[in-house]
CSV table of C-alpha atoms and ligand atoms in Angstrom, one decimal:
chain,number,residue,atom,x,y,z
A,6,UNK,CA,-41.9,-17.3,-5.2
A,7,UNK,CA,-38.3,-18.3,-5.8
A,8,UNK,CA,-39.5,-21.4,-7.6
A,9,UNK,CA,-41.7,-19.3,-9.8
A,10,UNK,CA,-38.8,-17.1,-10.8
A,11,UNK,CA,-36.6,-20.1,-11.7
A,12,UNK,CA,-39.4,-21.7,-13.6
A,13,UNK,CA,-40.1,-18.5,-15.6
A,14,UNK,CA,-36.5,-18.4,-16.7
A,15,UNK,CA,-36.5,-22.1,-17.5
A,16,UNK,CA,-39.4,-21.3,-19.9
A,17,UNK,CA,-37.3,-18.6,-21.5
A,18,UNK,CA,-39.4,-15.7,-20.3
A,19,UNK,CA,-38.1,-12.3,-19.3
A,20,UNK,CA,-37.6,-11.6,-15.5
A,21,UNK,CA,-38.4,-8.2,-14.1
A,22,UNK,CA,-36.0,-6.1,-12.1
A,23,UNK,CA,-38.0,-7.0,-9.0
A,24,UNK,CA,-37.7,-10.7,-9.6
A,25,UNK,CA,-34.0,-10.6,-10.3
A,26,UNK,CA,-33.5,-8.5,-7.2
A,27,UNK,CA,-35.5,-10.9,-5.1
A,28,UNK,CA,-33.5,-14.0,-6.1
A,29,UNK,CA,-30.0,-12.4,-6.4
A,30,UNK,CA,-30.2,-10.4,-3.2
A,31,UNK,CA,-31.9,-13.3,-1.5
A,32,UNK,CA,-28.9,-15.4,-2.4
A,33,UNK,CA,-26.5,-12.9,-1.0
A,34,UNK,CA,-28.4,-12.8,2.2
A,35,UNK,CA,-28.5,-16.6,2.5
A,36,UNK,CA,-32.2,-16.9,1.9
A,37,UNK,CA,-31.8,-18.6,-1.5
A,38,UNK,CA,-30.0,-21.9,-1.5
A,39,UNK,CA,-26.9,-22.7,-3.7
A,40,UNK,CA,-28.9,-25.3,-5.6
A,41,UNK,CA,-31.7,-22.8,-6.4
A,42,UNK,CA,-29.3,-20.2,-7.6
A,43,UNK,CA,-27.4,-22.8,-9.6
A,44,UNK,CA,-30.7,-23.8,-11.3
A,45,UNK,CA,-31.3,-20.1,-12.2
A,46,UNK,CA,-27.8,-19.6,-13.5
A,47,UNK,CA,-28.1,-22.7,-15.7
A,48,UNK,CA,-31.5,-21.5,-17.1
A,49,UNK,CA,-29.8,-18.1,-17.9
A,50,UNK,CA,-26.9,-19.9,-19.5
A,51,UNK,CA,-29.3,-21.9,-21.8
A,52,UNK,CA,-32.0,-19.3,-22.5
A,53,UNK,CA,-29.9,-16.1,-22.3
A,54,UNK,CA,-31.2,-12.7,-21.1
A,55,UNK,CA,-32.8,-9.7,-22.8
A,56,UNK,CA,-30.9,-6.4,-22.6
A,57,UNK,CA,-33.4,-5.1,-20.1
A,58,UNK,CA,-32.7,-8.0,-17.8
A,59,UNK,CA,-28.9,-7.5,-18.3
A,60,UNK,CA,-29.1,-3.8,-17.4
A,61,UNK,CA,-31.2,-4.7,-14.3
A,62,UNK,CA,-28.8,-7.4,-13.2
A,63,UNK,CA,-25.8,-5.1,-13.7
A,64,UNK,CA,-27.5,-2.5,-11.4
A,65,UNK,CA,-28.2,-5.2,-8.8
A,66,UNK,CA,-24.5,-6.2,-8.9
A,67,UNK,CA,-23.3,-2.6,-8.7
A,68,UNK,CA,-25.6,-1.7,-5.8
A,69,UNK,CA,-24.5,-4.8,-3.8
A,70,UNK,CA,-21.4,-3.0,-2.4
A,71,UNK,CA,-19.3,0.1,-2.3
A,72,UNK,CA,-19.2,2.5,-5.3
A,73,UNK,CA,-15.8,4.3,-5.6
A,74,UNK,CA,-15.6,7.9,-6.7
A,75,UNK,CA,-12.5,9.3,-8.2
A,76,UNK,CA,-14.2,12.4,-9.6
A,77,UNK,CA,-11.8,14.6,-7.5
A,78,UNK,CA,-8.9,13.4,-9.6
A,79,UNK,CA,-8.2,15.6,-12.6
A,80,UNK,CA,-8.6,14.0,-16.1
A,81,UNK,CA,-10.7,11.3,-17.6
A,82,UNK,CA,-10.0,8.0,-15.9
A,83,UNK,CA,-9.9,5.1,-18.3
A,84,UNK,CA,-10.0,1.6,-16.9
A,85,UNK,CA,-9.0,-1.5,-18.8
A,86,UNK,CA,-10.1,-5.1,-18.3
A,87,UNK,CA,-9.0,-8.3,-19.9
A,88,UNK,CA,-11.3,-11.3,-20.0
A,89,UNK,CA,-8.2,-13.4,-19.0
A,90,UNK,CA,-5.6,-15.4,-20.8
A,91,UNK,CA,-2.3,-17.3,-20.6
A,92,UNK,CA,0.8,-15.0,-20.3
A,93,UNK,CA,-1.3,-11.9,-20.3
A,94,UNK,CA,0.9,-9.3,-18.6
A,95,UNK,CA,-0.5,-6.3,-20.5
A,96,UNK,CA,-1.6,-4.3,-17.4
A,97,UNK,CA,2.0,-4.2,-16.2
A,98,UNK,CA,3.1,-2.6,-19.4
A,99,UNK,CA,0.2,-0.3,-20.4
A,100,UNK,CA,-0.5,1.4,-17.1
A,101,UNK,CA,2.9,3.0,-16.9
A,102,UNK,CA,2.8,3.9,-20.7
A,103,UNK,CA,-0.6,5.6,-20.3
A,104,UNK,CA,0.5,7.4,-17.2
A,105,UNK,CA,3.6,8.6,-18.9
A,106,UNK,CA,1.4,10.0,-21.6
A,107,UNK,CA,-0.2,12.2,-18.9
A,108,UNK,CA,-3.4,10.2,-18.3
A,109,UNK,CA,-4.1,9.2,-14.7
A,110,UNK,CA,-4.7,5.5,-14.1
A,111,UNK,CA,-6.1,3.8,-11.0
A,112,UNK,CA,-6.1,0.1,-11.7
A,113,UNK,CA,-7.5,-2.5,-9.4
A,114,UNK,CA,-6.5,-5.9,-10.4
A,115,UNK,CA,-7.3,-9.4,-9.4
A,116,UNK,CA,-5.7,-12.8,-8.8
A,117,UNK,CA,-5.4,-15.7,-11.2
A,118,UNK,CA,-8.5,-17.8,-12.0
A,119,UNK,CA,-8.3,-21.3,-13.4
A,120,UNK,CA,-5.3,-21.5,-15.8
A,121,UNK,CA,-5.0,-17.8,-16.2
A,122,UNK,CA,-2.6,-15.7,-14.0
A,123,UNK,CA,-3.7,-12.5,-12.3
A,124,UNK,CA,-1.9,-9.2,-12.3
A,125,UNK,CA,-1.9,-9.0,-8.5
A,126,UNK,CA,0.0,-12.4,-8.3
A,127,UNK,CA,2.5,-11.1,-10.9
A,128,UNK,CA,3.1,-7.9,-8.9
A,129,UNK,CA,3.5,-9.9,-5.7
A,130,UNK,CA,6.5,-11.6,-7.3
A,131,UNK,CA,8.3,-8.2,-6.7
A,132,UNK,CA,9.5,-8.5,-3.1
A,133,UNK,CA,7.9,-5.8,-0.9
A,134,UNK,CA,5.3,-4.7,-3.5
A,135,UNK,CA,2.1,-3.7,-1.6
A,136,UNK,CA,-1.2,-4.6,-3.2
A,137,UNK,CA,-3.4,-3.5,-0.2
A,138,UNK,CA,-3.4,0.3,-0.5
A,139,UNK,CA,-6.1,2.2,1.2
A,140,UNK,CA,-8.4,4.6,-0.7
A,141,UNK,CA,-6.5,7.6,0.7
A,142,UNK,CA,-3.1,6.1,-0.3
A,143,UNK,CA,-4.5,5.4,-3.8
A,144,UNK,CA,-5.7,9.0,-4.2
A,145,UNK,CA,-2.4,10.5,-2.9
A,146,UNK,CA,-0.3,8.2,-5.1
A,147,UNK,CA,-2.3,9.1,-8.2
A,148,UNK,CA,-2.1,12.8,-7.4
A,149,UNK,CA,1.7,12.5,-6.9
A,150,UNK,CA,2.8,10.2,-9.7
A,151,UNK,CA,-0.2,9.5,-11.9
A,152,UNK,CA,-0.6,5.7,-11.5
A,153,UNK,CA,-1.4,2.9,-9.1
A,154,UNK,CA,-1.9,-0.8,-9.6
A,155,UNK,CA,-3.4,-2.4,-6.4
A,156,UNK,CA,-5.8,-5.0,-5.3
A,157,UNK,CA,-9.5,-4.3,-5.0
A,158,UNK,CA,-10.3,-1.9,-2.1
A,159,UNK,CA,-13.4,-1.9,-0.1
A,160,UNK,CA,-16.3,-4.2,-0.7
A,161,UNK,CA,-16.7,-3.8,-4.4
A,162,UNK,CA,-19.5,-5.9,-6.0
A,163,UNK,CA,-19.7,-8.6,-3.3
A,164,UNK,CA,-22.5,-10.1,-5.4
A,165,UNK,CA,-20.0,-10.9,-8.2
A,166,UNK,CA,-17.7,-12.7,-5.8
A,167,UNK,CA,-20.5,-14.9,-4.5
A,168,UNK,CA,-22.1,-15.6,-8.0
A,169,UNK,CA,-18.7,-16.1,-9.7
A,170,UNK,CA,-17.7,-18.7,-7.2
A,171,UNK,CA,-20.9,-20.6,-7.9
A,172,UNK,CA,-20.5,-20.2,-11.7
A,173,UNK,CA,-17.1,-21.6,-11.4
A,174,UNK,CA,-18.3,-24.9,-10.0
A,175,UNK,CA,-21.6,-25.2,-12.0
A,176,UNK,CA,-20.2,-24.8,-15.5
A,177,UNK,CA,-22.0,-21.5,-16.0
A,178,UNK,CA,-19.0,-19.2,-16.4
A,179,UNK,CA,-19.1,-18.9,-20.2
A,180,UNK,CA,-22.6,-17.3,-20.3
A,181,UNK,CA,-22.3,-14.0,-22.3
A,182,UNK,CA,-24.9,-12.0,-20.2
A,183,UNK,CA,-23.3,-13.2,-17.0
A,184,UNK,CA,-19.8,-12.3,-18.1
A,185,UNK,CA,-20.9,-8.9,-19.3
A,186,UNK,CA,-22.8,-8.0,-16.1
A,187,UNK,CA,-19.9,-9.3,-13.9
A,188,UNK,CA,-17.2,-7.3,-15.7
A,189,UNK,CA,-19.2,-4.1,-16.3
A,190,UNK,CA,-20.5,-3.9,-12.7
A,191,UNK,CA,-17.0,-4.0,-11.4
A,192,UNK,CA,-15.7,-1.4,-13.8
A,193,UNK,CA,-18.6,1.0,-13.1
A,194,UNK,CA,-18.5,0.5,-9.3
A,195,UNK,CA,-14.7,1.0,-9.5
A,196,UNK,CA,-15.2,4.6,-10.7
A,197,UNK,CA,-14.1,4.4,-14.3
A,198,UNK,CA,-15.2,7.2,-16.6
A,199,UNK,CA,-14.4,5.2,-19.8
A,200,UNK,CA,-13.7,1.5,-20.2
A,201,UNK,CA,-11.5,-0.5,-22.6
A,202,UNK,CA,-12.1,-4.3,-22.7
A,203,UNK,CA,-9.6,-6.7,-24.1
A,204,UNK,CA,-11.7,-9.8,-25.1
A,205,UNK,CA,-9.6,-12.9,-25.5
A,206,UNK,CA,-10.6,-15.5,-28.0
A,207,UNK,CA,-9.2,-19.0,-28.3
A,208,UNK,CA,-8.7,-22.2,-26.4
A,209,UNK,CA,-6.9,-20.5,-23.5
A,210,UNK,CA,-9.8,-18.0,-23.0
A,211,UNK,CA,-13.4,-18.1,-21.7
A,212,UNK,CA,-14.7,-17.8,-25.3
A,213,UNK,CA,-13.3,-19.8,-28.1
A,214,UNK,CA,-14.9,-18.3,-31.1
A,215,UNK,CA,-14.9,-14.7,-32.5
A,216,UNK,CA,-18.7,-14.6,-33.0
A,217,UNK,CA,-19.3,-15.0,-29.3
A,218,UNK,CA,-16.5,-12.6,-28.4
A,219,UNK,CA,-18.1,-10.0,-30.8
A,220,UNK,CA,-21.5,-10.6,-29.1
A,221,UNK,CA,-20.0,-10.0,-25.7
A,222,UNK,CA,-18.2,-6.9,-26.9
A,223,UNK,CA,-21.4,-5.4,-28.4
A,224,UNK,CA,-23.3,-6.2,-25.2
A,225,UNK,CA,-20.7,-4.5,-23.0
A,226,UNK,CA,-20.9,-1.4,-25.3
A,227,UNK,CA,-24.7,-1.3,-24.8
A,228,UNK,CA,-24.4,-1.7,-21.0
A,229,UNK,CA,-21.9,1.2,-21.2
A,230,UNK,CA,-24.3,3.4,-23.2
A,231,UNK,CA,-27.0,2.6,-20.6
A,232,UNK,CA,-24.7,3.8,-17.8
A,233,UNK,CA,-23.2,6.8,-19.7
A,234,UNK,CA,-19.8,5.2,-20.0
A,235,UNK,CA,-17.8,5.0,-23.3
A,236,UNK,CA,-16.8,1.4,-23.8
A,237,UNK,CA,-14.3,0.2,-26.5
A,238,UNK,CA,-13.5,-3.4,-27.1
A,239,UNK,CA,-10.5,-5.2,-28.7
A,240,UNK,CA,-10.6,-8.8,-29.7
A,241,UNK,CA,-7.2,-10.5,-29.3
A,242,UNK,CA,-6.0,-14.1,-29.9
A,243,UNK,CA,-5.7,-16.6,-27.0
A,244,UNK,CA,-5.0,-19.8,-28.9
A,245,UNK,CA,-1.3,-19.1,-28.3
A,246,UNK,CA,0.2,-17.8,-25.0
A,247,UNK,CA,0.7,-14.0,-25.1
A,248,UNK,CA,4.3,-13.0,-25.4
A,249,UNK,CA,7.3,-15.2,-24.4
A,250,UNK,CA,6.7,-16.0,-20.7
A,251,UNK,CA,4.1,-17.6,-18.4
A,252,UNK,CA,4.7,-17.4,-14.7
A,253,UNK,CA,4.8,-14.5,-12.3
A,254,UNK,CA,8.5,-13.3,-12.0
A,255,UNK,CA,9.2,-14.2,-15.6
A,256,UNK,CA,6.2,-12.1,-16.8
A,257,UNK,CA,7.3,-9.1,-14.7
A,258,UNK,CA,10.8,-9.3,-16.3
A,259,UNK,CA,9.3,-9.6,-19.8
A,260,UNK,CA,7.0,-6.6,-19.1
A,261,UNK,CA,10.1,-4.6,-18.1
A,262,UNK,CA,11.8,-5.5,-21.4
A,263,UNK,CA,8.8,-4.3,-23.3
A,264,UNK,CA,8.7,-1.0,-21.3
A,265,UNK,CA,12.4,-0.6,-22.0
A,266,UNK,CA,11.9,-1.1,-25.7
A,267,UNK,CA,14.1,-4.1,-25.7
A,268,UNK,CA,11.4,-6.5,-26.9
A,269,UNK,CA,10.6,-6.0,-30.5
A,270,UNK,CA,9.3,-9.0,-32.6
A,271,UNK,CA,6.9,-10.1,-29.9
A,272,UNK,CA,3.1,-10.0,-30.3
A,273,UNK,CA,2.8,-8.8,-26.7
A,274,UNK,CA,4.4,-5.5,-27.8
A,275,UNK,CA,1.8,-5.0,-30.6
A,276,UNK,CA,-1.1,-5.7,-28.3
A,277,UNK,CA,0.2,-3.4,-25.5
A,278,UNK,CA,0.7,-0.6,-28.0
A,279,UNK,CA,-2.9,-1.1,-29.4
A,280,UNK,CA,-4.4,-1.1,-25.9
A,281,UNK,CA,-2.4,1.8,-24.5
A,282,UNK,CA,-3.1,3.9,-27.7
A,283,UNK,CA,-6.8,3.3,-27.2
A,284,UNK,CA,-6.7,4.2,-23.5
A,285,UNK,CA,-4.8,7.4,-24.3
A,286,UNK,CA,-7.2,8.2,-27.1
A,287,UNK,CA,-10.1,7.8,-24.8
A,288,UNK,CA,-8.6,9.7,-21.9
A,289,UNK,CA,-7.4,12.7,-24.0
A,290,UNK,CA,-10.2,12.5,-26.6
A,291,UNK,CA,-7.8,12.3,-29.5
A,292,UNK,CA,-7.6,10.0,-32.5
A,293,UNK,CA,-5.9,6.6,-31.9
A,294,UNK,CA,-3.2,7.4,-34.5
A,295,UNK,CA,-2.2,10.5,-32.6
A,296,UNK,CA,-2.3,8.6,-29.3
A,297,UNK,CA,-0.1,5.9,-30.8
A,298,UNK,CA,2.6,8.4,-31.5
A,299,UNK,CA,2.7,9.5,-27.9
A,300,UNK,CA,2.7,5.8,-26.8
A,301,UNK,CA,5.7,5.0,-29.0
A,302,UNK,CA,7.5,8.1,-27.8
A,303,UNK,CA,7.2,7.4,-24.1
A,304,UNK,CA,8.6,3.9,-24.6
A,305,UNK,CA,11.4,5.2,-26.7
A,306,UNK,CA,12.4,8.1,-24.4
A,307,UNK,CA,12.3,5.8,-21.3
A,308,UNK,CA,9.6,7.7,-19.5
A,309,UNK,CA,7.2,4.7,-19.5
A,310,UNK,CA,9.8,2.5,-17.8
A,311,UNK,CA,10.6,5.3,-15.4
A,312,UNK,CA,6.9,5.5,-14.4
A,313,UNK,CA,6.9,1.7,-13.7
A,314,UNK,CA,10.0,2.1,-11.5
A,315,UNK,CA,8.4,5.0,-9.7
A,316,UNK,CA,5.2,3.0,-9.0
A,317,UNK,CA,7.0,-0.1,-7.8
A,318,UNK,CA,9.2,2.0,-5.5
A,319,UNK,CA,6.3,4.0,-4.1
A,320,UNK,CA,4.4,0.7,-3.4
A,321,UNK,CA,7.5,-0.7,-1.6
A,322,UNK,CA,8.7,-3.1,-4.2
A,323,UNK,CA,12.3,-3.9,-5.0
A,324,UNK,CA,12.9,-4.8,-8.6
A,325,UNK,CA,16.5,-6.0,-8.0
A,326,UNK,CA,15.1,-8.8,-5.9
A,327,UNK,CA,12.8,-10.4,-8.5
A,328,UNK,CA,14.0,-14.0,-8.8
A,329,UNK,CA,13.5,-16.9,-11.2
A,330,UNK,CA,14.2,-20.5,-10.2
A,331,UNK,CA,17.6,-21.8,-11.1
A,332,UNK,CA,16.3,-25.3,-11.8
A,333,UNK,CA,15.8,-25.2,-15.6
A,334,UNK,CA,14.8,-27.8,-18.2
A,335,UNK,CA,15.3,-27.2,-21.9
A,336,UNK,CA,12.4,-28.5,-24.0
A,337,UNK,CA,13.9,-29.3,-27.4
A,338,UNK,CA,12.3,-29.8,-30.8
A,339,UNK,CA,12.2,-33.5,-31.9
A,340,UNK,CA,12.3,-32.5,-35.5
A,341,UNK,CA,12.9,-29.6,-37.9
A,342,UNK,CA,10.1,-27.5,-39.3
A,343,UNK,CA,7.9,-24.5,-38.7
A,344,UNK,CA,6.1,-24.0,-35.4
A,345,UNK,CA,2.4,-24.3,-36.4
A,346,UNK,CA,0.9,-24.4,-32.9
A,347,UNK,CA,1.9,-23.4,-29.3
A,348,UNK,CA,-1.2,-24.4,-27.4
A,349,UNK,CA,-2.3,-21.7,-24.9
A,350,UNK,CA,-4.4,-24.0,-22.7
A,351,UNK,CA,-1.8,-26.7,-22.5
A,352,UNK,CA,0.9,-24.2,-21.6
A,353,UNK,CA,-1.4,-22.6,-19.0
A,354,UNK,CA,-1.8,-26.1,-17.5
A,355,UNK,CA,1.9,-26.7,-17.6
A,356,UNK,CA,2.7,-23.4,-15.8
A,357,UNK,CA,0.0,-24.3,-13.2
A,358,UNK,CA,1.6,-27.7,-12.6
A,359,UNK,CA,5.0,-26.1,-12.3
A,360,UNK,CA,3.5,-24.1,-9.4
A,361,UNK,CA,2.9,-20.7,-11.0
A,362,UNK,CA,-0.8,-20.8,-10.0
A,363,UNK,CA,-3.0,-22.5,-7.4
A,364,UNK,CA,-4.5,-25.9,-8.1
A,365,UNK,CA,-6.6,-25.7,-4.9
A,366,UNK,CA,-7.6,-22.9,-2.5
A,367,UNK,CA,-4.9,-23.9,0.0
A,368,UNK,CA,-2.0,-24.0,-2.5
A,369,UNK,CA,0.6,-21.3,-2.4
A,370,UNK,CA,2.1,-19.8,-5.6
A,371,UNK,CA,5.7,-20.2,-6.4
A,372,UNK,CA,6.6,-16.8,-8.1
A,373,UNK,CA,9.9,-18.1,-9.5
A,374,UNK,CA,8.6,-20.9,-11.7
A,375,UNK,CA,7.1,-20.9,-15.2
A,376,UNK,CA,7.9,-21.2,-18.9
A,377,UNK,CA,9.9,-19.1,-21.3
A,378,UNK,CA,9.2,-19.6,-25.0
A,379,UNK,CA,12.5,-19.4,-26.8
A,380,UNK,CA,10.8,-19.7,-30.2
A,381,UNK,CA,7.4,-18.2,-31.2
A,382,UNK,CA,4.6,-19.2,-33.5
A,383,UNK,CA,5.7,-19.3,-37.2
A,384,UNK,CA,9.4,-19.6,-36.5
A,385,UNK,CA,11.5,-22.2,-38.2
A,386,UNK,CA,13.4,-24.6,-35.9
A,387,UNK,CA,16.1,-27.3,-36.3
A,388,UNK,CA,15.9,-30.7,-34.7
A,389,UNK,CA,17.3,-30.5,-31.1
A,390,UNK,CA,16.9,-26.7,-30.9
A,391,UNK,CA,15.5,-25.3,-27.6
A,392,UNK,CA,11.8,-24.4,-28.0
A,393,UNK,CA,11.1,-23.5,-24.4
A,394,UNK,CA,12.8,-23.2,-21.0
A,395,UNK,CA,10.9,-24.6,-18.0
A,396,UNK,CA,11.7,-23.1,-14.6
A,397,UNK,CA,10.7,-25.5,-11.9
A,398,UNK,CA,11.3,-26.1,-8.2
A,399,UNK,CA,10.4,-29.6,-7.0
A,400,UNK,CA,10.0,-31.9,-10.0
A,401,UNK,CA,8.9,-31.6,-13.5
A,402,UNK,CA,5.4,-32.7,-14.5
A,403,UNK,CA,4.9,-35.2,-17.3
A,404,UNK,CA,5.3,-33.4,-20.7
A,405,UNK,CA,3.3,-34.6,-23.7
A,406,UNK,CA,5.0,-32.7,-26.5
A,407,UNK,CA,2.2,-33.1,-29.1
A,408,UNK,CA,-0.2,-31.4,-26.7
A,409,UNK,CA,2.0,-28.4,-26.5
A,410,UNK,CA,3.3,-28.0,-30.0
A,411,UNK,CA,2.6,-28.8,-33.6
A,412,UNK,CA,5.7,-28.6,-35.8
A,413,UNK,CA,5.6,-29.3,-39.6
B,516,URA,N1,-14.0,-12.0,-15.9
B,516,URA,C1,-14.9,-11.5,-14.9
B,516,URA,O1,-14.5,-10.5,-14.2
B,516,URA,N2,-16.1,-12.0,-14.9
B,516,URA,C2,-16.5,-13.0,-15.7
B,516,URA,O2,-17.7,-13.4,-15.6
B,516,URA,C3,-15.6,-13.5,-16.6
B,516,URA,C4,-14.4,-12.9,-16.7
């Protein structure tokens, strides 16, 4: 039976709900072996899936664990998901902005994957910050102050955890149907009324071309329609790291500067304003232009930063104790010219080698290390000028300048 299902997909035929259920739930129960599931995943990767199969798979994923219900909370709950990138600290910025605009936000975030950092790791760089709130604590906090960013509660989509781990080691991560059902099942099971997806495109992202990113976005919109959830998608660049920092504490400090309105000529600000405006527009059912005015106002009048401080304090964090390493190395430009490339993937690897992420399951993260870009894409530099500051602890990894930068 299992072999028939794998063979059917190998031949590019459509699997029924029953067949998908048999093999995926069989895998979760331990009745289907890793090698059999790997073969099916590869057949899906190569032959794709029909919309009917994808809707069925999403349901099987959702039904594999708890389904959260925030319907008691007033207002329309909009969740946001990023497909992951280097230096992506948008959640830290937009959740307080959206809450300051009067829209309740419950955000359950994850840890880093591969070269990309996770919001939960970034928040843990704030000493004391709790990421393990119970369902009751989440509800109470959202009632009281309108926002929460925590780790995943309960047993949400355990199927995704099992399948993702296998995809990671079988080169089947970048399948559009598998990405779409993985993300959408988590958002729907997480209790979102409406969903905003930031799809990253570039060499530091899962998808490197816009055509695939557009396909993924359209597919997630169709899954949303099937499940009665409004979904909007934004495509954003990930050929260059987002903003000026990569590494946990450094990213928290940059997010604070954006919330305080200190950061200006920084692409991170534009993306955060776009994402937050869309979330507010979806939550309050108003045009994006009107939502953007509210977003800019709460940054300017300090209420967005105040919300961030309130959330951190409520979750036990102490912002005055956020530390960066005092071992620094200044990476200088070997020539004068204009910065044509700051390679996202190479900078992601560099931050990982510095200790900002985990190279293996047993590694621990050093929250104080990372990279600060002193110059951004398109800027003119002189020979010897500092391009980036590396914060390290033990020793510096080997740096191949031409992998990181192109200056002409
Ligand atoms: N992020 C997810 O949550 N799942 C995927 O499959 C890819 C990115």
